[in-house]
mmCIF file of C-alpha atoms in Angstrom:
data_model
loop_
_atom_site.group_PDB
_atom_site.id
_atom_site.type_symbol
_atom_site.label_atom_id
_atom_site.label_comp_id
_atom_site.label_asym_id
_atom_site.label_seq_id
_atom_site.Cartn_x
_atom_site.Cartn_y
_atom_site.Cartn_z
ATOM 1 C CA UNK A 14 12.044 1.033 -12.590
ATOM 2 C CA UNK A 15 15.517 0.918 -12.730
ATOM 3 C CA UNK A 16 17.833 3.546 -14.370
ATOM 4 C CA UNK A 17 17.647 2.466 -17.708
ATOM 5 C CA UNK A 18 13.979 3.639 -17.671
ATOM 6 C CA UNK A 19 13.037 -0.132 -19.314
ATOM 7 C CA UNK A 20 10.493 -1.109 -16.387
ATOM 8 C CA UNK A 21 11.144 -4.278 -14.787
ATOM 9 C CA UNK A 22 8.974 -7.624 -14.806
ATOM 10 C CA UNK A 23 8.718 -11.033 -12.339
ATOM 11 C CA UNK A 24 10.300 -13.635 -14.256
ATOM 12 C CA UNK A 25 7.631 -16.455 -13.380
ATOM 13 C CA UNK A 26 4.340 -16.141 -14.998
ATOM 14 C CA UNK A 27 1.906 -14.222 -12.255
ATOM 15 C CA UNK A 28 -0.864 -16.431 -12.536
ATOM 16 C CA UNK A 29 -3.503 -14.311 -14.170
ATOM 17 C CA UNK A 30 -3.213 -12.138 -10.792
ATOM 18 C CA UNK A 31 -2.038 -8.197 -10.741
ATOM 19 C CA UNK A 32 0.592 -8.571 -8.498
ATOM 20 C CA UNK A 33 2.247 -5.522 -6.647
ATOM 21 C CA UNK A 34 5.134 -5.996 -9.475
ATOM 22 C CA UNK A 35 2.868 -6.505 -12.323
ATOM 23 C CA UNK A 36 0.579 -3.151 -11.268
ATOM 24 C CA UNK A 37 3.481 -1.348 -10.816
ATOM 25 C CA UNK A 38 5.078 -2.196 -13.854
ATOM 26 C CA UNK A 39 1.814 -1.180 -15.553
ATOM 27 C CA UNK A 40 1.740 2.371 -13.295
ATOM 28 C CA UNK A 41 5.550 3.423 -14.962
ATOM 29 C CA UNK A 42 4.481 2.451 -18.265
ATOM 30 C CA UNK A 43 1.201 4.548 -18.380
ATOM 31 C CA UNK A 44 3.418 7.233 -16.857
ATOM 32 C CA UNK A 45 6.041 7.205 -19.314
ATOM 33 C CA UNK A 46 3.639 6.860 -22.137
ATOM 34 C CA UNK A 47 1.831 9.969 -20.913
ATOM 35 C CA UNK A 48 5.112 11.442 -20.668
ATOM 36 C CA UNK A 49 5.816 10.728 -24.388
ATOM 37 C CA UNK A 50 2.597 12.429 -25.519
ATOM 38 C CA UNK A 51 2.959 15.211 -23.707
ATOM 39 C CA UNK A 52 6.090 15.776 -25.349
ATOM 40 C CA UNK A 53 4.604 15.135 -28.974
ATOM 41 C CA UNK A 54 1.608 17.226 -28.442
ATOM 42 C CA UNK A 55 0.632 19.295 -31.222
ATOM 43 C CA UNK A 56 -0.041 22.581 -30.866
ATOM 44 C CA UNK A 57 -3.620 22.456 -30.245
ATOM 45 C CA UNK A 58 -2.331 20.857 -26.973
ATOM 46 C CA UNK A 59 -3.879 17.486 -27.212
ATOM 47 C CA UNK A 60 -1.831 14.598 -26.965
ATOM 48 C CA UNK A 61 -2.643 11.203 -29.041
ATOM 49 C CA UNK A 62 -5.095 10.073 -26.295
ATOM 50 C CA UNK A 63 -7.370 12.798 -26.746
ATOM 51 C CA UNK A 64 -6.495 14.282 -23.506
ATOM 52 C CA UNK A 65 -5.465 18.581 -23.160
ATOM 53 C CA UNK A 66 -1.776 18.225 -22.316
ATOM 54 C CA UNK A 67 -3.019 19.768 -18.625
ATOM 55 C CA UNK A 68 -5.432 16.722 -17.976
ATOM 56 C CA UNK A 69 -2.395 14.604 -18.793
ATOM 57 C CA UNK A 70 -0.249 15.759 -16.152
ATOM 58 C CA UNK A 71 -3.116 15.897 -13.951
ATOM 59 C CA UNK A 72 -3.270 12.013 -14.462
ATOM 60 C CA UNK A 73 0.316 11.758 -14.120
ATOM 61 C CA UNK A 74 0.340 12.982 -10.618
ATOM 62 C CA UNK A 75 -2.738 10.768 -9.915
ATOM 63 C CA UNK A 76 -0.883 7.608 -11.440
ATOM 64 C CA UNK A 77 2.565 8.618 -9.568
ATOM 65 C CA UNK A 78 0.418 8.753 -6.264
ATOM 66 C CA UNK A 79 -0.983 5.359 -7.245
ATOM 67 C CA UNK A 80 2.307 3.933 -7.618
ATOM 68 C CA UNK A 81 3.421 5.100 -4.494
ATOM 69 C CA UNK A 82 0.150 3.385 -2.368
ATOM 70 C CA UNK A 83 1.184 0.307 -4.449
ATOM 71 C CA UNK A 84 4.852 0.740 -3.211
ATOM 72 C CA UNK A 85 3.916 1.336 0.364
ATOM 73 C CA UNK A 86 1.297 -1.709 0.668
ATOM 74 C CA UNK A 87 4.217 -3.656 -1.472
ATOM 75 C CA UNK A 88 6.437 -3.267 1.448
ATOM 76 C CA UNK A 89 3.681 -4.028 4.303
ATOM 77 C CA UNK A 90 1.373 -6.127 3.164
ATOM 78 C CA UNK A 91 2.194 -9.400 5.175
ATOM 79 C CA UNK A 92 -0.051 -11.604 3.127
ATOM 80 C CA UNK A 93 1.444 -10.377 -0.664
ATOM 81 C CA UNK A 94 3.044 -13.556 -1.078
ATOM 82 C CA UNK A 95 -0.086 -15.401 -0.612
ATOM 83 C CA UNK A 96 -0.511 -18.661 -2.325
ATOM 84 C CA UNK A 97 2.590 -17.770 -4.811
ATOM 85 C CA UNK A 98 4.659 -18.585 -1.899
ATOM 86 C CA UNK A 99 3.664 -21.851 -1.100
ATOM 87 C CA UNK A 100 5.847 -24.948 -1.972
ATOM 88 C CA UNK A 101 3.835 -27.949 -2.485
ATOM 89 C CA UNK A 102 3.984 -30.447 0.011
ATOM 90 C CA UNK A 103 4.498 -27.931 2.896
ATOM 91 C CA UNK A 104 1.508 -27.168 5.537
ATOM 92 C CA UNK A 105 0.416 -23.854 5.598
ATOM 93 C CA UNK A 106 -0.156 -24.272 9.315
ATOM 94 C CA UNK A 107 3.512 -25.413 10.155
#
């Protein structure tokens, strides 16, 4: 994310595959939306999702751990770029 808070996208299309971007554009907005519920909670303590504002957090920490595996295998996965990476024409073997 940057620090606008808007989370940020690949520009191409990503093929129908969850890419490291794409998942962890999906990770900050589930965050931030359980963010915003927690913080509109009624008093009973149950955000819109049906979940006690304690399970929320709970899942907050589990999706902030998630996004930081993602970030981490981002950064060393050798074979992310995988087929996206490949110009036509060009052997994979050169």
């Amino acid at each position: 994310m940057n620090d606008s808070n808007e989370v940020e996208r690949e520009i191409e299309d990503d093929h129908d595959l969850l890419t490291y971007n794409e998942s962890s554009a999906r990770l900050s907005e589930e965050i931030a939306n359980l963010r915003s519920q927690i913080e509109q909670a009624g008093t009973d303590g149950i955000t819109a999702d049906g979940l006690t504002v304690e399970a929320a957090k709970q899942r907050i920490v589990d999706l902030e751990e998630a996004a930081q595996r993602n970030s981490q295998l981002a950064e060393t996965d050798k074979d992310a770029a995988g087929f996206l990476g490949f110009t036509p024409g060009q052997s994979t073997t050169d």
